[in-house]
Coordinates of C-alpha atoms in Angstrom, one line a residue:
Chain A
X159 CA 1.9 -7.0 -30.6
X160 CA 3.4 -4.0 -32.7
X161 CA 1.1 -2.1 -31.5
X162 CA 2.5 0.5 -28.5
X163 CA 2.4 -0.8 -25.3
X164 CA 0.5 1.0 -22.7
X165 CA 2.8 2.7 -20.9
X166 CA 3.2 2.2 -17.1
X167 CA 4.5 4.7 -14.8
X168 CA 7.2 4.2 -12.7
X169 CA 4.5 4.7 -9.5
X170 CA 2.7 1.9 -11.0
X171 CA 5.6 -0.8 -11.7
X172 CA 6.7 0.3 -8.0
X173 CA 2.2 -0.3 -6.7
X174 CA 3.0 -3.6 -8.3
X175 CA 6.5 -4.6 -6.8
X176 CA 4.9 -3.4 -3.4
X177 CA 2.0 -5.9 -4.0
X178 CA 4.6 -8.7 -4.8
X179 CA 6.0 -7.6 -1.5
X180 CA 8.9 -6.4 -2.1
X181 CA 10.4 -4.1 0.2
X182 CA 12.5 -2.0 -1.2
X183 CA 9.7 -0.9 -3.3
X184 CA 7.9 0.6 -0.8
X185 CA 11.2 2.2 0.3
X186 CA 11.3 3.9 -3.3
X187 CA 8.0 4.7 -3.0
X188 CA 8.5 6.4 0.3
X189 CA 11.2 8.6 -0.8
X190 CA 9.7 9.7 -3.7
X191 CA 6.6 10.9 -2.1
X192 CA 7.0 11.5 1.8
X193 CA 7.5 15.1 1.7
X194 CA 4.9 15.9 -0.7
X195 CA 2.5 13.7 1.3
X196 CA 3.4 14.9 4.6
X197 CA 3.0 18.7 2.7
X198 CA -0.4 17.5 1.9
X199 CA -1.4 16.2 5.9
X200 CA 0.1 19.2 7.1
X201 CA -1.9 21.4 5.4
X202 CA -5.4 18.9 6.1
X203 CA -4.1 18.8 9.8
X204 CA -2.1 21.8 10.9
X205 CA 0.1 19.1 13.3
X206 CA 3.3 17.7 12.7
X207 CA 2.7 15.1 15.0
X208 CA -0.7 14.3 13.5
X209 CA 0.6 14.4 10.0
X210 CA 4.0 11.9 10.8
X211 CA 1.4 9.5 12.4
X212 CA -1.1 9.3 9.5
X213 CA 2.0 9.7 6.9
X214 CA 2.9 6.0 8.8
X215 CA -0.6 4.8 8.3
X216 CA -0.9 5.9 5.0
X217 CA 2.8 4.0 3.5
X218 CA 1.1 0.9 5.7
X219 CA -1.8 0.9 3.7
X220 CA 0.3 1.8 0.6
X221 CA 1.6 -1.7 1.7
X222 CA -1.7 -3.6 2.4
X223 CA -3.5 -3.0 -0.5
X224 CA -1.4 -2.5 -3.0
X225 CA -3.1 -5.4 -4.6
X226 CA -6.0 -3.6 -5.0
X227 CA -4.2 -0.9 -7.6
X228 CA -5.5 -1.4 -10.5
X229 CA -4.2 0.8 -13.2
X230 CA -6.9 0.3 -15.6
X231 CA -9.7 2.4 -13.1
X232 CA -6.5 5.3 -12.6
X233 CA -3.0 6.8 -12.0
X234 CA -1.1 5.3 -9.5
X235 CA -0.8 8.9 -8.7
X236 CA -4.2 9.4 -7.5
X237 CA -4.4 6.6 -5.9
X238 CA -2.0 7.2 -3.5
X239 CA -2.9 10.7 -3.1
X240 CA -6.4 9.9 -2.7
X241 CA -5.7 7.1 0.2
X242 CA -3.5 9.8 1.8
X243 CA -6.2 12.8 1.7
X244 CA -8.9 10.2 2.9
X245 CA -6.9 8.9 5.7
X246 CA -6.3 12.7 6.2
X247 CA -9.8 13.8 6.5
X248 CA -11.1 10.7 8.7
X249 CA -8.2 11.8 11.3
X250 CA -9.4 15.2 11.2
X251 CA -13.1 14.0 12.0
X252 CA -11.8 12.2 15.0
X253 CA -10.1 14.9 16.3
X254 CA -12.6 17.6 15.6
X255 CA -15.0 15.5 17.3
X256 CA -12.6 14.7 20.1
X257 CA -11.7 19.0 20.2
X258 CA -15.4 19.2 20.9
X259 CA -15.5 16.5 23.4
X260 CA -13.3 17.9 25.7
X261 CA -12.5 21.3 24.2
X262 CA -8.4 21.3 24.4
X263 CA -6.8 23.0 21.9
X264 CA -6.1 20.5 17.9
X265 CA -3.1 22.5 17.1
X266 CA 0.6 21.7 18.0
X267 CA 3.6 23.5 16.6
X268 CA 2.0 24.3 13.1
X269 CA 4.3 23.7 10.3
X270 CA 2.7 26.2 7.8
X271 CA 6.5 27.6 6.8
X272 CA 7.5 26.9 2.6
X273 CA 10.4 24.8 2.7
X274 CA 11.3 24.5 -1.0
X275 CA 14.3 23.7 0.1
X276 CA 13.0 20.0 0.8
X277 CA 11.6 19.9 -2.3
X278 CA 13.3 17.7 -5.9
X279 CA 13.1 19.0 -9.1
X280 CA 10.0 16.6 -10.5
X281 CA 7.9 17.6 -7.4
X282 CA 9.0 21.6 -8.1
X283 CA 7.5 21.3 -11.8
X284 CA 4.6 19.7 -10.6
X285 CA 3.8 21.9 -8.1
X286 CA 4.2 25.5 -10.6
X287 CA 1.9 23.4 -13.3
X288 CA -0.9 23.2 -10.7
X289 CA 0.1 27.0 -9.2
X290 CA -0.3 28.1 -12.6
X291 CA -3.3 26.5 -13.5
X292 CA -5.6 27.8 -9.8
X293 CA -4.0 31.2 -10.5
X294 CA -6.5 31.1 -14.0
X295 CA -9.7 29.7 -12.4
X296 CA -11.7 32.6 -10.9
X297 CA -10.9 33.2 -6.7
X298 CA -14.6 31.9 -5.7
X299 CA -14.1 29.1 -8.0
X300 CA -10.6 28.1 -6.5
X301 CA -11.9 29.1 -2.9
X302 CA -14.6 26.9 -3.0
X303 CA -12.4 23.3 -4.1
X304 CA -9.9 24.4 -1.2
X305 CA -12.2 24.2 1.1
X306 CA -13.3 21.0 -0.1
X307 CA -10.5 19.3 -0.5
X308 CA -8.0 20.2 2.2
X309 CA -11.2 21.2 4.7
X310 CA -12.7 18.3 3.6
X311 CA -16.3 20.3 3.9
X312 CA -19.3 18.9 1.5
X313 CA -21.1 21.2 -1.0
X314 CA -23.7 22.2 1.8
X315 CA -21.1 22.9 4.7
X316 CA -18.7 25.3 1.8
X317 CA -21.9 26.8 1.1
X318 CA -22.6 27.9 4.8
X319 CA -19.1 28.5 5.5
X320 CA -19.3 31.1 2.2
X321 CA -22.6 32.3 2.6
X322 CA -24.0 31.3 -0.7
X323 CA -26.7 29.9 -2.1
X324 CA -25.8 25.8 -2.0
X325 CA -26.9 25.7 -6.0
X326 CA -24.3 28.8 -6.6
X327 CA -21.6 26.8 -4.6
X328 CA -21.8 23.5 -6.8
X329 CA -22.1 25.6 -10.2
X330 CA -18.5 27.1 -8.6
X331 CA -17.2 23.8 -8.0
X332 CA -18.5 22.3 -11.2
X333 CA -16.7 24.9 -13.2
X334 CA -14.1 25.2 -11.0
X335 CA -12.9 21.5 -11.3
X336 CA -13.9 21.0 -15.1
X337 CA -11.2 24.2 -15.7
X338 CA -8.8 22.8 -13.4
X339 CA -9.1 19.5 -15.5
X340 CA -8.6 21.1 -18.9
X341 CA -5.4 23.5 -17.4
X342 CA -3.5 20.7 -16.4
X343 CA -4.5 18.7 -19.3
X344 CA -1.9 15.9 -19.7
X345 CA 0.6 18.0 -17.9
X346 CA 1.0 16.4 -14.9
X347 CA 2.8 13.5 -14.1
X348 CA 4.9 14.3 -17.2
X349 CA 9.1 13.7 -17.0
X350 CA 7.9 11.1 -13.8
X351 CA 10.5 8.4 -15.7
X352 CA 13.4 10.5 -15.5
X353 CA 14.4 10.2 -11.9
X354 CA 14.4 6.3 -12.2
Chain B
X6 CA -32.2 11.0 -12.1
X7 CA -30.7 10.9 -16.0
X8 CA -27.4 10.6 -17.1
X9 CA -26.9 14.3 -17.2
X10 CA -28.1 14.3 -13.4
X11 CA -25.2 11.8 -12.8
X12 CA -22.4 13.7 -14.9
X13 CA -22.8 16.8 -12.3
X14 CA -22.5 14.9 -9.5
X15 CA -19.0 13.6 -10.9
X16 CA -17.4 16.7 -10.3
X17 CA -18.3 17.3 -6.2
X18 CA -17.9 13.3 -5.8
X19 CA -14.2 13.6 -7.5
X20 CA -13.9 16.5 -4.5
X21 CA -15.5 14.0 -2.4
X22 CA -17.7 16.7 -1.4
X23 CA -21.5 15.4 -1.6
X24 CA -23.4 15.4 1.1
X25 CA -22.4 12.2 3.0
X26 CA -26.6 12.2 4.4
X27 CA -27.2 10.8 1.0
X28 CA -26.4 7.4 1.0
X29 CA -29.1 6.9 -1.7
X30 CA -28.0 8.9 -4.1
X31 CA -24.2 8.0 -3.5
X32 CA -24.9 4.4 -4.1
X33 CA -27.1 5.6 -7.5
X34 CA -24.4 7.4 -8.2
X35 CA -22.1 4.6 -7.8
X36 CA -24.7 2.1 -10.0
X37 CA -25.1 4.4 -12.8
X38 CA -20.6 4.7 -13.3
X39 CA -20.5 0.9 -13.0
X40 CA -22.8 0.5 -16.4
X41 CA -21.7 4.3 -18.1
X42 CA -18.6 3.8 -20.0
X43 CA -18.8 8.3 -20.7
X44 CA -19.0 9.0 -17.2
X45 CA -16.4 6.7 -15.6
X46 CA -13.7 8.1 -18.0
X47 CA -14.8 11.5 -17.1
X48 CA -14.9 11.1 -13.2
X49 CA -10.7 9.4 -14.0
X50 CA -10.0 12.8 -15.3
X51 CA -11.9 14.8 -12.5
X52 CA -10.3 12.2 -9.7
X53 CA -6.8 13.4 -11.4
X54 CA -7.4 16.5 -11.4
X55 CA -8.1 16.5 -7.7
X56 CA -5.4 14.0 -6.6
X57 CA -2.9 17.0 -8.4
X58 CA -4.2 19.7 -5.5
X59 CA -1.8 17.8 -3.0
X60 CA 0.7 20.7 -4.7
X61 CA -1.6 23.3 -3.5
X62 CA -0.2 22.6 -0.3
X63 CA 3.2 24.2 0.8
X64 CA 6.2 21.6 1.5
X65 CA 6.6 20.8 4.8
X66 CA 9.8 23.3 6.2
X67 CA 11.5 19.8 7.0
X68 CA 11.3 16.5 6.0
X69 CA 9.8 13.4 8.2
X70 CA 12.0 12.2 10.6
X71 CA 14.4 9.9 9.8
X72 CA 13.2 7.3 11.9
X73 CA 9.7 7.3 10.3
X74 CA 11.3 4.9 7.4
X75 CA 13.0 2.9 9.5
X76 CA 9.6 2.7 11.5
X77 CA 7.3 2.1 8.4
X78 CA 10.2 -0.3 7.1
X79 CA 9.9 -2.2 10.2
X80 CA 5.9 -2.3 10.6
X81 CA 5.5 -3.7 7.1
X82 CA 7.2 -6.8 8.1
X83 CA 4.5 -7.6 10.8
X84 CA 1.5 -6.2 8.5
X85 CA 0.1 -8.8 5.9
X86 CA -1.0 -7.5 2.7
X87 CA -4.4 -7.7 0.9
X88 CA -4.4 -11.2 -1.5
X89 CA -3.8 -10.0 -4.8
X90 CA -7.2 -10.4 -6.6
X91 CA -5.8 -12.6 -9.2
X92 CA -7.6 -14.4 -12.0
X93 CA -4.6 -17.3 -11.6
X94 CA -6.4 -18.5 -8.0
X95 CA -10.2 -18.6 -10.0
X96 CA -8.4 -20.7 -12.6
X97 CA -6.5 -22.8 -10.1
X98 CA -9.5 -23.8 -7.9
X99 CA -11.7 -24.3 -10.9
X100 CA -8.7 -26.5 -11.9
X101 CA -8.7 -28.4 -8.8
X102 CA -12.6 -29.1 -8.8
X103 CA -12.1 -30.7 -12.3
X104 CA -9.3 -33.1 -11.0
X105 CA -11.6 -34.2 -7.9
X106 CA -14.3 -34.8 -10.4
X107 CA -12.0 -36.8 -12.7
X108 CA -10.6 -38.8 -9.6
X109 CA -14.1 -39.3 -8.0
X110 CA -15.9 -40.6 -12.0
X111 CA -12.8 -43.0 -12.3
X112 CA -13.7 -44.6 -8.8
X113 CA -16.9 -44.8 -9.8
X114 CA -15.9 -46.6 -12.9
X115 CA -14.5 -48.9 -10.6
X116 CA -17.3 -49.7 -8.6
X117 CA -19.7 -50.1 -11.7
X118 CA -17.5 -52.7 -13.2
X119 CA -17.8 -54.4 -9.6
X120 CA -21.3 -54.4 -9.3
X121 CA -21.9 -55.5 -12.9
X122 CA -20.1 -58.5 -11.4
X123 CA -22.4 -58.7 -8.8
X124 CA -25.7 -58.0 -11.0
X125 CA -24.9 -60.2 -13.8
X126 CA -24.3 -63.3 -11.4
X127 CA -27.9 -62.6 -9.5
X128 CA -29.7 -61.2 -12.0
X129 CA -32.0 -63.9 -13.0
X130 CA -33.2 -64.1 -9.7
X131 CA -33.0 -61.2 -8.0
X132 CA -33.5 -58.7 -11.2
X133 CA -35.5 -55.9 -9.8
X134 CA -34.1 -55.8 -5.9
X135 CA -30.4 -56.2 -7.7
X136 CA -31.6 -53.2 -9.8
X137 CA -32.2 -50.9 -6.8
X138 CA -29.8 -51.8 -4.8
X139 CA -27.6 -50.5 -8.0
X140 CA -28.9 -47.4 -7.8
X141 CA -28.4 -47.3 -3.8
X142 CA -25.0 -48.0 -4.6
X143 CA -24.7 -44.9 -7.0
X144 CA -26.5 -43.0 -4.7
X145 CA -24.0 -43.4 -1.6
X146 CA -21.1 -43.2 -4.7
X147 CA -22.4 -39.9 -5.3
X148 CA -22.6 -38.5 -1.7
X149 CA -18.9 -39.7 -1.4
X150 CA -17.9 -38.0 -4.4
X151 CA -19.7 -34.5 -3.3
X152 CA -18.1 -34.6 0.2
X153 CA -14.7 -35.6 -1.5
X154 CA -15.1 -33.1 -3.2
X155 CA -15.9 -30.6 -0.9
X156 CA -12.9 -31.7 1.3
X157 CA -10.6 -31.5 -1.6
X158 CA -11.6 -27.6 -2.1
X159 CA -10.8 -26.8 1.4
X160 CA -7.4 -28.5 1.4
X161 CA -6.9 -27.0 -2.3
X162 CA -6.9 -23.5 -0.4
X163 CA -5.2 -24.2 2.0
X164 CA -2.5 -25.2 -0.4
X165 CA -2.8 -22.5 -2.8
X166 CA -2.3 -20.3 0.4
X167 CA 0.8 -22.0 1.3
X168 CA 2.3 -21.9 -2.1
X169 CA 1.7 -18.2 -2.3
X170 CA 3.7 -17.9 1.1
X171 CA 6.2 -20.2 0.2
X172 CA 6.3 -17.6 -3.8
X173 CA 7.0 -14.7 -1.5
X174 CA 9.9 -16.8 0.4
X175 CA 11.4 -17.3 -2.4
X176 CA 11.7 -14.4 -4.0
X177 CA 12.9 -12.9 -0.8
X178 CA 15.8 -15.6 -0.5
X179 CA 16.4 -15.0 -4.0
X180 CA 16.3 -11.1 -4.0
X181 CA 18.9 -12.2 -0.6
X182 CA 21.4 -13.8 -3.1
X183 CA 21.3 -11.7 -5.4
X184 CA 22.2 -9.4 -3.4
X185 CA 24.9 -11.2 -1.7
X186 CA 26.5 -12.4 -5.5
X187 CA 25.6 -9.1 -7.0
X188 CA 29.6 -7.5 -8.1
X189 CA 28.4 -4.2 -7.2
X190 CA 27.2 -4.9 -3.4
X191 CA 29.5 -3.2 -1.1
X192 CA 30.2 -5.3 2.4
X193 CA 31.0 -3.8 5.9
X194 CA 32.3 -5.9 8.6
X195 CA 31.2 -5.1 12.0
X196 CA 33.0 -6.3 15.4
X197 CA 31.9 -6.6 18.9
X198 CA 33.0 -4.1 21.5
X199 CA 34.3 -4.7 24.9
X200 CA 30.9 -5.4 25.9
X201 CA 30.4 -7.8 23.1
X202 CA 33.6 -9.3 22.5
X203 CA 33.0 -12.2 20.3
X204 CA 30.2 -10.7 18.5
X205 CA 30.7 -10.0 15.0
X206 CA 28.3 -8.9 11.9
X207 CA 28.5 -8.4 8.1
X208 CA 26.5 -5.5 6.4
X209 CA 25.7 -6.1 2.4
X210 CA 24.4 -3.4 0.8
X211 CA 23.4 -2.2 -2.7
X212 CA 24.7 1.2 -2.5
X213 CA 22.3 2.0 -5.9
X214 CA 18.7 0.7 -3.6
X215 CA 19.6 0.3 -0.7
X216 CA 18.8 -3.1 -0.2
X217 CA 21.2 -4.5 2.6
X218 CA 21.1 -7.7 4.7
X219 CA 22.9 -8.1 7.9
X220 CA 24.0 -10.9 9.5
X221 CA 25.3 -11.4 12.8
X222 CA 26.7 -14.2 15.2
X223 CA 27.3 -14.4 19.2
X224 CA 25.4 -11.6 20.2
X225 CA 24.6 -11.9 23.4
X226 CA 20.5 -12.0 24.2
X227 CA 18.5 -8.9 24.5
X228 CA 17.0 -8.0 27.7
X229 CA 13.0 -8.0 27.9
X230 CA 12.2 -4.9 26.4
X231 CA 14.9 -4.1 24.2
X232 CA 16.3 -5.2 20.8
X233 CA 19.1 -4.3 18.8
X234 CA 19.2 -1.6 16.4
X235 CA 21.4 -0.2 13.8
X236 CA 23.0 3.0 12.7
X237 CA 24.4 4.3 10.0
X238 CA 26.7 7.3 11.0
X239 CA 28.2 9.5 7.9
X240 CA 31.0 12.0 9.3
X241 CA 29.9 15.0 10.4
X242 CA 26.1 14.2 10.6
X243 CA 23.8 12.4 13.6
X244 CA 23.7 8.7 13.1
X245 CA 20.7 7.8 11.1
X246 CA 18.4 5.4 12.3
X247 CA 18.3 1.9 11.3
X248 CA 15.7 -1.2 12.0
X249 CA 15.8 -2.9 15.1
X250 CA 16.1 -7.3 15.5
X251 CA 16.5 -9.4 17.9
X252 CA 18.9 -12.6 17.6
X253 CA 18.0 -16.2 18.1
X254 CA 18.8 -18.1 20.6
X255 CA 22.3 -19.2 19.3
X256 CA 22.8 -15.5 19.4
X257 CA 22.6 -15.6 15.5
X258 CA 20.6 -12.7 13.4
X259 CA 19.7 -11.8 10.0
X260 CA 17.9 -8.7 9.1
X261 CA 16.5 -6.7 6.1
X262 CA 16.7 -3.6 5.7
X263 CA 16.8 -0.7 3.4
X264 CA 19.3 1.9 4.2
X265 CA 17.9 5.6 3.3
X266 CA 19.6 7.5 0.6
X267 CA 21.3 9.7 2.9
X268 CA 22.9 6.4 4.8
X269 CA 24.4 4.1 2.1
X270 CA 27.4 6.6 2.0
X271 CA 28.0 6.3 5.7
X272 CA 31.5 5.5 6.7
X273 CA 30.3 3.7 9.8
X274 CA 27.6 1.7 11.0
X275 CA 26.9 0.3 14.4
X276 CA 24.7 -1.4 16.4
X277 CA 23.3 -0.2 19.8
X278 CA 21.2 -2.3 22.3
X279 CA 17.8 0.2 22.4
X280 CA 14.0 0.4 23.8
X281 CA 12.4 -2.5 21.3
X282 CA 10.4 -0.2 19.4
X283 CA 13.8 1.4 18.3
X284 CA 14.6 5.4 18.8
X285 CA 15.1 7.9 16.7
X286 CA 18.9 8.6 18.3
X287 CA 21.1 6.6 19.7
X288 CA 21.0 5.9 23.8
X289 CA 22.0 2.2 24.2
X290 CA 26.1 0.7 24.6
X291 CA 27.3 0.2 21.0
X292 CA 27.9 -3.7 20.8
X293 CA 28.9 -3.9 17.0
X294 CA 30.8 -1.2 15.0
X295 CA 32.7 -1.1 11.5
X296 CA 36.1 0.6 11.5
X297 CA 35.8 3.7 9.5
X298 CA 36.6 2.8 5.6

């Protein structure tokens, strides 16, 4: 076995402590990603009480299922960021449906203020990677994953919301995400070892 | 649809933004990655590429509350995780059906030789009824030997469940010495208060994870409703929120926990007697409390 081990993240070793059920592992977990998480739920539910409660659910099923990682099919990175934007977007359903229900108002104190000042080093370079690379792709390009992700609208809903043709909107997207993709190239994620 | 059909749909599904209407051409979509090698490595690099938008989004202007650990920290313990999908358990059982079927072919060795016996002694005058009731006798052998089976599967799960429980025990009470050996772990002795006046508690902690155990003796029972909690108080800041517990009967405790980063350099910790669900500051009569190092 000379041959160079595939390397493993630190996200992943911790995924795989978590599914051996240790603790402390989550713990590490948690502080490494809460704020950027909660960042992320904020933004998908414009309430801070909204984004605490699902930022609970999320680290629980961080916890449940950690067994089902499997770092052959991704980064532990996505992953997690994908549970935490799904989990996201099925609250936001809920409530939308609810707001319709009985019409009272889905917003509390929004927390839309930058607070760099919660914000580590690792996460900081992260974050002007991806800032950099959505400043190159075109605005209707960018516009148009926004929506998607952090909306959570499908191709036909972006494409009423813009007022565009549906086959324009998925040529936007399409080019949109394959750029995004080739910007961040193997950028991200990079330097994730040197905090542990 | 073709393969080039699928490859543009990679792109919206990474953004998990196709129309949700179309469960068809989802679950096509879904056939057609699990047999194309190209288009599974591309939709990894588009799901990537979305995952890194969560740094489109500002940071939050503060952090979670503190007591959101401590409450995730606690929640986990009552929350069974997902079995890990493990080829070991396949193995096992497939393991387990081989030593029922060597156990349940050496009985039936047994038996044979018995009814050879049997058949040899008869067999010039009862040949042919001799002969079937031989292969009656196999018959039933059999039956026992499928059932036997059967049952031996069920109780091998059962086991296999067990021993997984008693893994994770393990390395919990072994992670616990560890801890308690390790040269590094810093201890904090904690003792009752006038309202608690025999109580008295050690806190072990790695100062590097955080990992800390506390154990604690003649506290006096919680009141329906509430529960113990502790604090870790660093001077000039609010106490920071620990886990809650509850002692046994003998008034004895021992609790997990994992102290924040911001709490492993407190100069005090304490326990209060608060709501069950723990709060977030403390409201409750301090009953344990380390003298300020």
């Amino acid at each position: 076995m000379a041959e160079a081990a595939p390397q493993t993240s630190p996200d992943t070793e911790l995924l795989h402590a978590i599914a051996r059920g240790d603790e402390s592992a989550l713990a590490a977990l948690y502080d490494r990603y809460n704020s950027i998480l909660l960042g992320l739920l904020l933004r998908i539910l414009h309430s801070r009480v909204e984004a605490e409660d699902v930022l609970q659910e999320v680290f629980l099923q961080i916890w449940q299922r950690a067994a089902n990682f499997d770092e052959t099919r991704g980064r532990a990175f996505t992953w997690m960021v994908t549970l935490a934007r799904s989990r996201a977007i099925d609250r936001l359903r809920s409530l939308q449906s609810r707001q319709r229900a009985d019409d009272t108002a889905l917003r509390d104190a929004p927390d839309s203020g930058v607070g760099d000042a919660v914000e580590d080093v690792y996460h900081g370079e992260q974050r002007e990677i991806v800032r950099a690379a959505l400043a190159e792709i075109p605005e209707e390009q960018r516009r148009a994953l926004l929506l998607a992700y952090f909306e959570g609208l499908t191709q036909a809903e972006i494409a009423e919301r813009l007022g565009q043709p549906l086959g324009t909107v998925k040529t936007r997207m399409r080019s949109g995400m394959s750029k995004l993709r080739d910007l961040l190239g193997g950028k991200m994620g990079r330097g994730a070892g040197l905090n542990f | 649809m073709t393969h080039e059909d699928y490859k543009e749909m990679l792109a919206l599904d990474a953004l998990d933004a196709l129309d949700g209407g179309d469960a068809q051409q989802q679950s096509a979509l879904a056939a057609h990655l699990a047999g194309c090698a190209e288009c599974r490595a591309e939709m990894e690099t588009l799901r990537d590429a979305a995952a890194s938008l969560v740094y489109a989004a500002a940071p939050p202007r503060e952090a979670p509350a503190p007591e959101l650990r401590a409450r995730i920290l606690t929640a986990i313990k009552s929350h069974p995780q997902d079995a890990r999908p493990a080829t070991s358990n396949g193995g096992a059982a497939t393991a387990a059906a081989q030593t029922s079927n060597v156990s349940s072919s050496s009985e039936f060795e047994k038996r044979r030789e018995a009814r050879e016996v049997r058949v040899g002694r008869r067999l010039l005058v009862f040949g042919s009824l001799a002969a079937s009731l031989a292969i009656a006798a196999l018959l039933v052998t059999l039956a026992l030997a499928w059932q036997r089976n059967a049952r031996l599967q069920g109780e091998f799960a059962r086991l296999s469940e067990t021993v997984n429980r008693t893994q994770q025990e393990l390395a919990r009470t072994r992670a616990d010495r560890e801890l308690l050996a390790a040269p590094e772990a810093l201890t904090a002795t904690l003792s009752g208060t006038k309202v608690a006046e025999r109580a008295r508690a050690r806190l072990t902690f790695d100062a590097q994870t955080g990992r800390a155990m506390l154990m604690a003796a003649d506290l006096p029972p919680a009141p329906p409703g509430k529960a113990y909690q502790l604090w870790f108080i660093a001077e000039g800041k609010p106490p920071m929120p620990g886990s809650v517990f509850q002692p046994d009967a003998r008034g004895h405790a021992e609790m997990h926990e994992i102290i924040p980063p911001e709490g492993r350099t407190a100069a005090v910790f304490a326990v209060t007697l608060e709501p069950a669900a723990g709060v977030s500051a403390p409201t409750g009569e301090i009953y344990l409390k380390s003298s300020a190092s």
